[in-house]
PDB file of N, CA and C in Angstrom:
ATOM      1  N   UNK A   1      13.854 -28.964  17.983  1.00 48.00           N
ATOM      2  CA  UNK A   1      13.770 -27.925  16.973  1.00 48.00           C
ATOM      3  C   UNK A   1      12.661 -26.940  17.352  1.00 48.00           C
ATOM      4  N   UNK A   2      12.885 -25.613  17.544  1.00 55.00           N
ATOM      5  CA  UNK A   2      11.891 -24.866  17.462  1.00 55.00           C
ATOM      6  C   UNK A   2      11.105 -23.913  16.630  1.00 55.00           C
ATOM      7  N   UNK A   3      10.009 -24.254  16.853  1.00 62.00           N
ATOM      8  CA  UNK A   3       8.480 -23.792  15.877  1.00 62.00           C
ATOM      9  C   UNK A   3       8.830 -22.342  15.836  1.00 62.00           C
ATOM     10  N   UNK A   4       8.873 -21.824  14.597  1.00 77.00           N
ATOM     11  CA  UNK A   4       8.469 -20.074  14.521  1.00 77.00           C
ATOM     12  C   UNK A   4       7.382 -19.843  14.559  1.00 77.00           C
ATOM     13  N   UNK A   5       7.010 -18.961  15.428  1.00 91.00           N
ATOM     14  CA  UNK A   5       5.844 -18.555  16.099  1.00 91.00           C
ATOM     15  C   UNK A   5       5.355 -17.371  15.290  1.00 91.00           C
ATOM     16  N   UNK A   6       4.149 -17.128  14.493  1.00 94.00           N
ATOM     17  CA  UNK A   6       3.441 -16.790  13.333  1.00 94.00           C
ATOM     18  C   UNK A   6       1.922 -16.564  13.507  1.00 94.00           C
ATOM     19  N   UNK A   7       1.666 -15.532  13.656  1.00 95.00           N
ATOM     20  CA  UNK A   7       0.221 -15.251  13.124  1.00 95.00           C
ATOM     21  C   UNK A   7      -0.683 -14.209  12.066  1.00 95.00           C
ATOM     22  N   UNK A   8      -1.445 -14.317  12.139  1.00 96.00           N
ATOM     23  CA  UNK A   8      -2.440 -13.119  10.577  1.00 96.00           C
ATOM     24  C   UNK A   8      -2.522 -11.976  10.954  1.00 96.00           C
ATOM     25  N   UNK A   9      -2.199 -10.411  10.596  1.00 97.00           N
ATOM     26  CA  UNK A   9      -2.233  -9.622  11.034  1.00 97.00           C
ATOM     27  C   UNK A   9      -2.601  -8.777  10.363  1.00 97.00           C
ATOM     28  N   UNK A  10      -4.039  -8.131  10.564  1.00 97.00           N
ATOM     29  CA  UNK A  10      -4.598  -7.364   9.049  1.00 97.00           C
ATOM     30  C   UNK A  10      -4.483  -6.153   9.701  1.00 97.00           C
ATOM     31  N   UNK A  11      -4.336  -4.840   8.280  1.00 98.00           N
ATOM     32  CA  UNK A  11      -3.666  -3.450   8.552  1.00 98.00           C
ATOM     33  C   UNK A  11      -4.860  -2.965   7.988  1.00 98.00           C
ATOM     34  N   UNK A  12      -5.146  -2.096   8.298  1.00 98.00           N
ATOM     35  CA  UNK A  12      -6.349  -0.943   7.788  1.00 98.00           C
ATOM     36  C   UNK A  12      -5.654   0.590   7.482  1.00 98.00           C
ATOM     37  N   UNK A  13      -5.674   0.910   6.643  1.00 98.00           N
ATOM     38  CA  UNK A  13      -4.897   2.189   5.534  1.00 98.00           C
ATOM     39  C   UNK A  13      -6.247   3.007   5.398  1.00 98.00           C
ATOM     40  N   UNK A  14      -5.334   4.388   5.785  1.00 98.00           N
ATOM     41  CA  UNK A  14      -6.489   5.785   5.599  1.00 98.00           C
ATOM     42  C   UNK A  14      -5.270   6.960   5.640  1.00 98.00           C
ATOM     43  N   UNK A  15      -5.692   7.804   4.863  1.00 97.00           N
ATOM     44  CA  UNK A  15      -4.911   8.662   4.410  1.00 97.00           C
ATOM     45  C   UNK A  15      -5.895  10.157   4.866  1.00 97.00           C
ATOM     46  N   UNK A  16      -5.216  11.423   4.866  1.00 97.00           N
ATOM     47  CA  UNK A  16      -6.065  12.897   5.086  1.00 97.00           C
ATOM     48  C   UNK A  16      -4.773  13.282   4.773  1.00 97.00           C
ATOM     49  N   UNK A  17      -5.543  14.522   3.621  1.00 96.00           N
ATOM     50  CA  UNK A  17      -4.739  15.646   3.270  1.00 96.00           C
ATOM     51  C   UNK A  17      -3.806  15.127   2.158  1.00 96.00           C
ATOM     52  N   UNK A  18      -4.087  14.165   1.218  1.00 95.00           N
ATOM     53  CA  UNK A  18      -3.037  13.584  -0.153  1.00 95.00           C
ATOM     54  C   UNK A  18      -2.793  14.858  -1.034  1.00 95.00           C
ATOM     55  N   UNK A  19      -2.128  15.433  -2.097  1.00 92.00           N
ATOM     56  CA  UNK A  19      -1.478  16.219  -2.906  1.00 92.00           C
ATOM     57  C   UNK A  19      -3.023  15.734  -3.938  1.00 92.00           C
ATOM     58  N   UNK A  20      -3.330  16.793  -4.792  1.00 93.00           N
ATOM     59  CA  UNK A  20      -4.217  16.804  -6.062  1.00 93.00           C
ATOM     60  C   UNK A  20      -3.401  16.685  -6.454  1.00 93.00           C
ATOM     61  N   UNK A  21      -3.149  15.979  -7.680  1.00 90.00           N
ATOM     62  CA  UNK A  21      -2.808  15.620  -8.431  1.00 90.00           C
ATOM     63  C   UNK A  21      -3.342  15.891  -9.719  1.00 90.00           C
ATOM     64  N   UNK A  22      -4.706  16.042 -10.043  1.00 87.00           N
ATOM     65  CA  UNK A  22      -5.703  16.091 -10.901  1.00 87.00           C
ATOM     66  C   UNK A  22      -6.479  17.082 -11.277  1.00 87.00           C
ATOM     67  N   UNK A  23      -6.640  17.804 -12.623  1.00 87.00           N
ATOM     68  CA  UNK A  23      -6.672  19.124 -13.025  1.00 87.00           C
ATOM     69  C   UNK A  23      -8.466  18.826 -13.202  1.00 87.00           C
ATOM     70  N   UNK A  24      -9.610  19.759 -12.531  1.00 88.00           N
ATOM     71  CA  UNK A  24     -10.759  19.246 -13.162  1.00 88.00           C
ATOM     72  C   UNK A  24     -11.422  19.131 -11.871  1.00 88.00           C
ATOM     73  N   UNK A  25     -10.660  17.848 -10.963  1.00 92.00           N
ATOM     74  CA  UNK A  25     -11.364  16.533  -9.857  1.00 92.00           C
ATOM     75  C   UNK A  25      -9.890  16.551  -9.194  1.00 92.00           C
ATOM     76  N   UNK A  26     -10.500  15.683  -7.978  1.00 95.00           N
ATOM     77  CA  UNK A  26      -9.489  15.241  -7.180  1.00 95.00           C
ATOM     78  C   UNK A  26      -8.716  14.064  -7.258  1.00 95.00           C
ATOM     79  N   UNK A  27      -7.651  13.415  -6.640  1.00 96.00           N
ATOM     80  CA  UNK A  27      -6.793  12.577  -6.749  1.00 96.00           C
ATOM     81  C   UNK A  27      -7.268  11.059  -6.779  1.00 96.00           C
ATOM     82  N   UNK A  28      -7.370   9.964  -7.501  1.00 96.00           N
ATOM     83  CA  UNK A  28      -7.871   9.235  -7.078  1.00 96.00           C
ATOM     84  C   UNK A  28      -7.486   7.789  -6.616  1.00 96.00           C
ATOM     85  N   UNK A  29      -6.787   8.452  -4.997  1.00 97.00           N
ATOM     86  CA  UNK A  29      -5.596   7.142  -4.552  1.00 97.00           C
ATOM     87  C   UNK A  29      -5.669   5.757  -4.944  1.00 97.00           C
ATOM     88  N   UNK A  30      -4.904   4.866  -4.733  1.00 97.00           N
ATOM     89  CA  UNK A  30      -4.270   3.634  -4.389  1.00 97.00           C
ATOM     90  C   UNK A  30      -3.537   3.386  -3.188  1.00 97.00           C
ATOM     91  N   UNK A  31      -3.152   2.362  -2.512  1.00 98.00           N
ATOM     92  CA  UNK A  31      -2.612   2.103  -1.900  1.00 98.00           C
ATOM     93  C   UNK A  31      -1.371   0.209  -2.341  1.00 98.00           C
ATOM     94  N   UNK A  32      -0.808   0.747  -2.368  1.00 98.00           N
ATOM     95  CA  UNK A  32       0.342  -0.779  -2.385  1.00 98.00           C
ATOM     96  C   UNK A  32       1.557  -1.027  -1.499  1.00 98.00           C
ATOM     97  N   UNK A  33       0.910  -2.388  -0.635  1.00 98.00           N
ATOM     98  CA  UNK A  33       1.731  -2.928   0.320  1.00 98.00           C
ATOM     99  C   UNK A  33       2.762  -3.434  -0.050  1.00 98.00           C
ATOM    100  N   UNK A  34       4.187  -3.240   0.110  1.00 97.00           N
ATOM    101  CA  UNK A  34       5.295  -3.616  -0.270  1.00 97.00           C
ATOM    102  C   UNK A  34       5.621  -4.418   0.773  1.00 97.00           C
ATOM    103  N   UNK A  35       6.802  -5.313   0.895  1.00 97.00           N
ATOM    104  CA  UNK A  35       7.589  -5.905   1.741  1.00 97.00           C
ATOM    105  C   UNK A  35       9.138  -5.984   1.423  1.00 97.00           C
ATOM    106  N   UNK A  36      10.274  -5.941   2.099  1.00 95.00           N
ATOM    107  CA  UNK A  36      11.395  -5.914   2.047  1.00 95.00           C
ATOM    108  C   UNK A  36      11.766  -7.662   2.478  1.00 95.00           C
ATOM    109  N   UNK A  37      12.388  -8.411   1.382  1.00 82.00           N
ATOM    110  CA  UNK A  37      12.956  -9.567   1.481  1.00 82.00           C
ATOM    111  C   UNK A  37      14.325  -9.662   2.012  1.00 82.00           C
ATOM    112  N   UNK A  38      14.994  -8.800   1.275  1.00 82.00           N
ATOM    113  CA  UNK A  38      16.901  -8.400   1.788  1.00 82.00           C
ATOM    114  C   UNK A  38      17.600  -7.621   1.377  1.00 82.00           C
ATOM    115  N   UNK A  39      18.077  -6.871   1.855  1.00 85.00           N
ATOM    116  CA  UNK A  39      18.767  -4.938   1.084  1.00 85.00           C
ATOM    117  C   UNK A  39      17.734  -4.473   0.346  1.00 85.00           C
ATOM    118  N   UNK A  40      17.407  -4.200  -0.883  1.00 88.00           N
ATOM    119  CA  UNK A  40      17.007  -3.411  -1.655  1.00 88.00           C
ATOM    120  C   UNK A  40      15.934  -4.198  -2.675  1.00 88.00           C
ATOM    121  N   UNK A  41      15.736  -5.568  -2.050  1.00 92.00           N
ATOM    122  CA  UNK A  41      14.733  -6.381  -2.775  1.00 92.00           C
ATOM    123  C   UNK A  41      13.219  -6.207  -1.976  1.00 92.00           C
ATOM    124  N   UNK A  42      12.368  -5.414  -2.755  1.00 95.00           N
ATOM    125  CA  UNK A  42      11.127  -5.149  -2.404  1.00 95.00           C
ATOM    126  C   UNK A  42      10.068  -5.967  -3.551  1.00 95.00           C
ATOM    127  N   UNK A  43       8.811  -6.217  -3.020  1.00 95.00           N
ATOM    128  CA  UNK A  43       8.344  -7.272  -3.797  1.00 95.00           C
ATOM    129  C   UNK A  43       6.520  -6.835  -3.163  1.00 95.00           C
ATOM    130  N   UNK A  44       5.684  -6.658  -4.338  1.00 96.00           N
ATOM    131  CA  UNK A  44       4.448  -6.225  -3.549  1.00 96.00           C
ATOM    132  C   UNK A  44       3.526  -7.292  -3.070  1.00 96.00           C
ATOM    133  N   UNK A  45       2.676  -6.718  -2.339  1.00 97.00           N
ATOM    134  CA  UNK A  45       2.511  -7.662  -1.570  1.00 97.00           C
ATOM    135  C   UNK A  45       0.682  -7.789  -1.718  1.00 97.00           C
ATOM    136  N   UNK A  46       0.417  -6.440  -2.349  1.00 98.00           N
ATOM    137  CA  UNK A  46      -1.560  -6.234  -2.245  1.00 98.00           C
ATOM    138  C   UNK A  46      -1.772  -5.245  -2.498  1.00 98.00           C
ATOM    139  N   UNK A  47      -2.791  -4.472  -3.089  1.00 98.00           N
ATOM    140  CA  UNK A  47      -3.239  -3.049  -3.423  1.00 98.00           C
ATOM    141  C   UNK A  47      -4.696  -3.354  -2.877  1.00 98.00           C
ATOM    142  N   UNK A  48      -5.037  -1.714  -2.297  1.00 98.00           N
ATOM    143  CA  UNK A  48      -6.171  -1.301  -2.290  1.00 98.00           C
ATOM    144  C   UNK A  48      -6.819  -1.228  -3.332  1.00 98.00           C
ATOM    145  N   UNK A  49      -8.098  -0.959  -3.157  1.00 97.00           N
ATOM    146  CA  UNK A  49      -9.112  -0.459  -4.454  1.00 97.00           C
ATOM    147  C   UNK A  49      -8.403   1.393  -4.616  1.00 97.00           C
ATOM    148  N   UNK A  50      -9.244   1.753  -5.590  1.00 97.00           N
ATOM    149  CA  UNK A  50      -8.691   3.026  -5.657  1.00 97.00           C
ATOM    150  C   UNK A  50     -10.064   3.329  -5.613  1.00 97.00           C
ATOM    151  N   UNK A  51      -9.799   4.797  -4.937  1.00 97.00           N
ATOM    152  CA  UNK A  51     -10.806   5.815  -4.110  1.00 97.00           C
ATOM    153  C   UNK A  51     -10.928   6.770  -5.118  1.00 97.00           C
ATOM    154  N   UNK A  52     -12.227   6.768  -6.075  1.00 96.00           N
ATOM    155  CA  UNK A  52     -12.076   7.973  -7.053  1.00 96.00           C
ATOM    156  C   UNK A  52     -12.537   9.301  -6.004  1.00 96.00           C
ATOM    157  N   UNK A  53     -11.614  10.237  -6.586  1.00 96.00           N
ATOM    158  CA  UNK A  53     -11.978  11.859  -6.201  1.00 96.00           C
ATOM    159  C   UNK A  53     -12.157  11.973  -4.870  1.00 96.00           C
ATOM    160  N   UNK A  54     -10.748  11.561  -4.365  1.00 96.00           N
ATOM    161  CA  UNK A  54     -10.733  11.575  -2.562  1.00 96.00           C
ATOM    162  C   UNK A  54      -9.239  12.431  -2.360  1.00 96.00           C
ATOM    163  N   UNK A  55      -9.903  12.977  -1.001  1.00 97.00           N
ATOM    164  CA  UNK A  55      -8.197  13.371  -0.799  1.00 97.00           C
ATOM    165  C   UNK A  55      -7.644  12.586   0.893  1.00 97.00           C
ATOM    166  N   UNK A  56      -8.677  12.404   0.869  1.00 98.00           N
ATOM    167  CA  UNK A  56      -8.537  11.567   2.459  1.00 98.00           C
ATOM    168  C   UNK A  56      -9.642  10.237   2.516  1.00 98.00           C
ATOM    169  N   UNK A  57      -8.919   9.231   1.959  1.00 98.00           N
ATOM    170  CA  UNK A  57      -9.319   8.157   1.811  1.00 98.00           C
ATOM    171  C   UNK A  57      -9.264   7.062   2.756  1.00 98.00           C
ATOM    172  N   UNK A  58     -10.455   6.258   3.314  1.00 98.00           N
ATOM    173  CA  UNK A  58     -10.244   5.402   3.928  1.00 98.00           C
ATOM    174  C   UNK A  58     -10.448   3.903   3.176  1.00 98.00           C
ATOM    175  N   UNK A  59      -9.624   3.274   2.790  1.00 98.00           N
ATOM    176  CA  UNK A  59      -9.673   2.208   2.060  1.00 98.00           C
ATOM    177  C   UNK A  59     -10.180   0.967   2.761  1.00 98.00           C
ATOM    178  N   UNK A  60     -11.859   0.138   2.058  1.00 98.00           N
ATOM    179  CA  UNK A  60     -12.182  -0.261   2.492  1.00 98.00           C
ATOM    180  C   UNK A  60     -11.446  -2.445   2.866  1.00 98.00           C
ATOM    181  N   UNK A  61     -10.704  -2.184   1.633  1.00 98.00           N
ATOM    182  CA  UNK A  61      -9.704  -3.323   1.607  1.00 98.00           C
ATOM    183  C   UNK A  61      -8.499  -3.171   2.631  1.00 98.00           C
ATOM    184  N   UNK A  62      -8.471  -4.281   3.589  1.00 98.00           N
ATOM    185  CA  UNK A  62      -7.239  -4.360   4.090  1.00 98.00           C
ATOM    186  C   UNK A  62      -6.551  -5.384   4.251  1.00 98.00           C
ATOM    187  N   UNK A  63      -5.285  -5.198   4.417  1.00 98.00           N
ATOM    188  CA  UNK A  63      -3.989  -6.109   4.126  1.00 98.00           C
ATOM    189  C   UNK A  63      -3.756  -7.313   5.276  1.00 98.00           C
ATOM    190  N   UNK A  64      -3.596  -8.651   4.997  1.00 97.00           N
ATOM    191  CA  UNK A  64      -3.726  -9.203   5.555  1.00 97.00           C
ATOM    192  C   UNK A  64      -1.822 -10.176   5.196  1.00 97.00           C
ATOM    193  N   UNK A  65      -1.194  -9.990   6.263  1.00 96.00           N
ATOM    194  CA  UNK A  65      -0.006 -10.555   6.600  1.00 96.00           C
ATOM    195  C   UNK A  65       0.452 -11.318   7.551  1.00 96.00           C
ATOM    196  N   UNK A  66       1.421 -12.395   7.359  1.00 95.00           N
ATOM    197  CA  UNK A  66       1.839 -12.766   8.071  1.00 95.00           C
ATOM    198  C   UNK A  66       2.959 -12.462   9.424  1.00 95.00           C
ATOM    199  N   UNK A  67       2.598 -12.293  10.509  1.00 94.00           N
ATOM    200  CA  UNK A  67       3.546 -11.667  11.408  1.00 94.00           C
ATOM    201  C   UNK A  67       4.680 -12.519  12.110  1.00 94.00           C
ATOM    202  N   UNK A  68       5.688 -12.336  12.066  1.00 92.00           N
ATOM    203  CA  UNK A  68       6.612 -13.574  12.788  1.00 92.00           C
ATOM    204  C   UNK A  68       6.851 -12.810  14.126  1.00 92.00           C
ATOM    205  N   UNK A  69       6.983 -13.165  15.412  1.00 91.00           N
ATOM    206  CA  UNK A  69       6.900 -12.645  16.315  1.00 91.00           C
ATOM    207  C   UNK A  69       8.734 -12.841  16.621  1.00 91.00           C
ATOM    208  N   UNK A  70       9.578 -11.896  16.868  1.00 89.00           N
ATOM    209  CA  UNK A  70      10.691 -11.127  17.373  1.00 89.00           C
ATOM    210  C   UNK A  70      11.307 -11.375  16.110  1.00 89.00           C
ATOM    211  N   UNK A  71      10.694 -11.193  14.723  1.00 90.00           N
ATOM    212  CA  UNK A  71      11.674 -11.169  13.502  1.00 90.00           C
ATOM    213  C   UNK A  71      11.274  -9.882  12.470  1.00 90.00           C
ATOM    214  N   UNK A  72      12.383  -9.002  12.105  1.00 91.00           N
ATOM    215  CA  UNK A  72      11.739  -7.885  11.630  1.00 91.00           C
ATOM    216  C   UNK A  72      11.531  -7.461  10.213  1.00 91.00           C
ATOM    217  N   UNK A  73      10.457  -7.430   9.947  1.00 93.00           N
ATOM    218  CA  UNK A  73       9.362  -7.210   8.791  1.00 93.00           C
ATOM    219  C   UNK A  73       9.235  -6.113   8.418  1.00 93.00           C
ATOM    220  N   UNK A  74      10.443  -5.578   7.237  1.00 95.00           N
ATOM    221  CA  UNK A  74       9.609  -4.209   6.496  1.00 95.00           C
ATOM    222  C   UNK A  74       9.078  -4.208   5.582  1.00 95.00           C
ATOM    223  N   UNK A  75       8.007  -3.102   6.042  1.00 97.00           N
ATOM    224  CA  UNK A  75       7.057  -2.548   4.906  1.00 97.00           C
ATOM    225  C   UNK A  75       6.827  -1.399   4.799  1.00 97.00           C
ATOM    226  N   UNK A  76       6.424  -1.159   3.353  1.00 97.00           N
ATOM    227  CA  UNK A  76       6.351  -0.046   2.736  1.00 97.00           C
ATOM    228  C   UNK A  76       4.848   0.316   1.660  1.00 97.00           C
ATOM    229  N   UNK A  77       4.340   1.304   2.350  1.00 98.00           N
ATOM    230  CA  UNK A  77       2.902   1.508   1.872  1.00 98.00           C
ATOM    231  C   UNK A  77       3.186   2.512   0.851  1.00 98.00           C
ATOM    232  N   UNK A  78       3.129   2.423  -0.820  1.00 98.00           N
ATOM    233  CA  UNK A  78       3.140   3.377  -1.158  1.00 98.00           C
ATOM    234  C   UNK A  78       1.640   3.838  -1.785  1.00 98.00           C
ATOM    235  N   UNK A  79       1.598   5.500  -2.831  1.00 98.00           N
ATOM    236  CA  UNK A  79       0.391   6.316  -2.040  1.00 98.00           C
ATOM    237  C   UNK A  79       0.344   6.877  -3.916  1.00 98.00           C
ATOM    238  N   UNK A  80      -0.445   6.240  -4.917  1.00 97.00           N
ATOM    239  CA  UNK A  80      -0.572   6.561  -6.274  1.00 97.00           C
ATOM    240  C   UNK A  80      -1.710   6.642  -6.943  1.00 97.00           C
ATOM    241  N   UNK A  81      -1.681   7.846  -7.637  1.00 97.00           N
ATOM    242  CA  UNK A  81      -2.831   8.607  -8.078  1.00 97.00           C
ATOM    243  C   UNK A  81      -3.411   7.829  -9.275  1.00 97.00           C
ATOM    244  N   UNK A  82      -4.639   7.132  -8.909  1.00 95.00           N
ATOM    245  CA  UNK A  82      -4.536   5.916 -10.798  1.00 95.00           C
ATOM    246  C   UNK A  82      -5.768   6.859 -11.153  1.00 95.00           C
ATOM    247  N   UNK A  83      -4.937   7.038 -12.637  1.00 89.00           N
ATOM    248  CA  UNK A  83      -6.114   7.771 -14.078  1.00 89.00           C
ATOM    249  C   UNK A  83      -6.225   6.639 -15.355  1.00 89.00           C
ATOM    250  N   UNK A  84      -5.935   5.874 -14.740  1.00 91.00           N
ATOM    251  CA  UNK A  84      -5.998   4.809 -16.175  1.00 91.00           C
ATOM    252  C   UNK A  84      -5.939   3.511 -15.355  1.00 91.00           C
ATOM    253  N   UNK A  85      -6.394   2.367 -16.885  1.00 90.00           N
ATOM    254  CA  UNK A  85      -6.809   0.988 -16.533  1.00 90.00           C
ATOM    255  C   UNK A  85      -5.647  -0.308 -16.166  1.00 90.00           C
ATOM    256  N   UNK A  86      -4.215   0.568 -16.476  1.00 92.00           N
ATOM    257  CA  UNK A  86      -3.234  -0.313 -16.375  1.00 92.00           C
ATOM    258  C   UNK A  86      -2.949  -1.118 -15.002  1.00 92.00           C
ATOM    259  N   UNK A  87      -2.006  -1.907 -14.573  1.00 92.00           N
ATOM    260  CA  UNK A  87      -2.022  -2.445 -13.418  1.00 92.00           C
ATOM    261  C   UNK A  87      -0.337  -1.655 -13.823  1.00 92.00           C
ATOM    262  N   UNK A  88       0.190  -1.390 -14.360  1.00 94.00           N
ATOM    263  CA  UNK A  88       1.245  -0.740 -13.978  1.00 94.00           C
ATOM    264  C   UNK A  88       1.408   0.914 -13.172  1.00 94.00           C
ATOM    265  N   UNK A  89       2.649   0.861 -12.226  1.00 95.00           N
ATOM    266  CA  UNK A  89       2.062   2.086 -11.780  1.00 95.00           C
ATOM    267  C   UNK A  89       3.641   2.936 -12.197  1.00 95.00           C
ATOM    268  N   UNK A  90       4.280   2.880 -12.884  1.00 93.00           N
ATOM    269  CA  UNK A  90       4.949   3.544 -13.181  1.00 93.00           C
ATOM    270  C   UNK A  90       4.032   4.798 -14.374  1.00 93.00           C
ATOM    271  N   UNK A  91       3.169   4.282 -15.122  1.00 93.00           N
ATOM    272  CA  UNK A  91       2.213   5.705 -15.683  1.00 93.00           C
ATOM    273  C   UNK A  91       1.348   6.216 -14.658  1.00 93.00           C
ATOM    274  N   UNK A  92       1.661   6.000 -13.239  1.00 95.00           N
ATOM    275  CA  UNK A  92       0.556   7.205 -12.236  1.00 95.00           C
ATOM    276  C   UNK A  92       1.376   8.032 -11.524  1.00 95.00           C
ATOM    277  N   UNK A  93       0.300   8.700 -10.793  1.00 95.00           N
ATOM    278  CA  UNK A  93       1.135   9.743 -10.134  1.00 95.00           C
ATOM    279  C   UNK A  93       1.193   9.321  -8.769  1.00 95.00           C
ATOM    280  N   UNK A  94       3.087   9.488  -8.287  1.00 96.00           N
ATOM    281  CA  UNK A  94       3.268   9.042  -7.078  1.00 96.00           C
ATOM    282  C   UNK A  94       2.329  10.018  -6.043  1.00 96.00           C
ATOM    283  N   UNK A  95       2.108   9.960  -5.283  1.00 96.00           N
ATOM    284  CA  UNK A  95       1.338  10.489  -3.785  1.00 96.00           C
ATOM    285  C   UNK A  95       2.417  10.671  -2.709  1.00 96.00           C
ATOM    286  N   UNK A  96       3.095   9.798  -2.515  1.00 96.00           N
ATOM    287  CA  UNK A  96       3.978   9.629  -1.184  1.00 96.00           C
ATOM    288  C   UNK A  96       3.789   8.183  -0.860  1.00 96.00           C
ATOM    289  N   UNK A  97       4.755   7.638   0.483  1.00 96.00           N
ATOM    290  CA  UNK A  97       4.636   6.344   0.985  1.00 96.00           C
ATOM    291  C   UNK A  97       5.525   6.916   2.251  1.00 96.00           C
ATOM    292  N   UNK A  98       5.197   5.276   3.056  1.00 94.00           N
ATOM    293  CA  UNK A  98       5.186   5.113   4.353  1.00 94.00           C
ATOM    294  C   UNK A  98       5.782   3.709   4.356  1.00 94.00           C
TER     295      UNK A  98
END
């Protein structure tokens, strides 16, 4: 039987040039690591801290995943403006993703 071959693979996220979003001040990103399980099932995976009043943020939290070596792993970084205390992000403003 053979072993799947697996190791830790941490990502470091930085952004230049995000959309204001914010009337006053500047945007004050997030970052959330998504992963793709099968078709259209996405499931998160970790958030950054959020960067008040940045537009080019280098987030000092980074993502730490598991890598399977010749098996393919998507992900999806998305890019949201948090003005409030919720952990939901459907009340922020999208940014973009990757």
């Amino acid at each position: 039987m053979a072993t799947s071959c697996v190791t830790k693979v941490e990502l470091t996220v930085s952004c230049e040039n995000l959309l204001d979003m914010d009337v006053g001040s500047k945007s004050d990103p997030l970052c959330v690591l998504l992963m793709n399980t099968s078709g259209n099932q996405w499931f998160e995976v970790d958030r950054t801290e959020r960067v008040k009043n940045c537009l080019s943020p280098k987030f000092a939290k980074k993502f730490v995943v598991d890598y399977y070596f010749e098996v393919v792993q998507k992900l999806r970084f998305g890019l949201y403006d948090i003005d409030n205390k919720t952990i939901d992000l459907s009340d922020d403003d999208f940014l973009g993703e990757f």
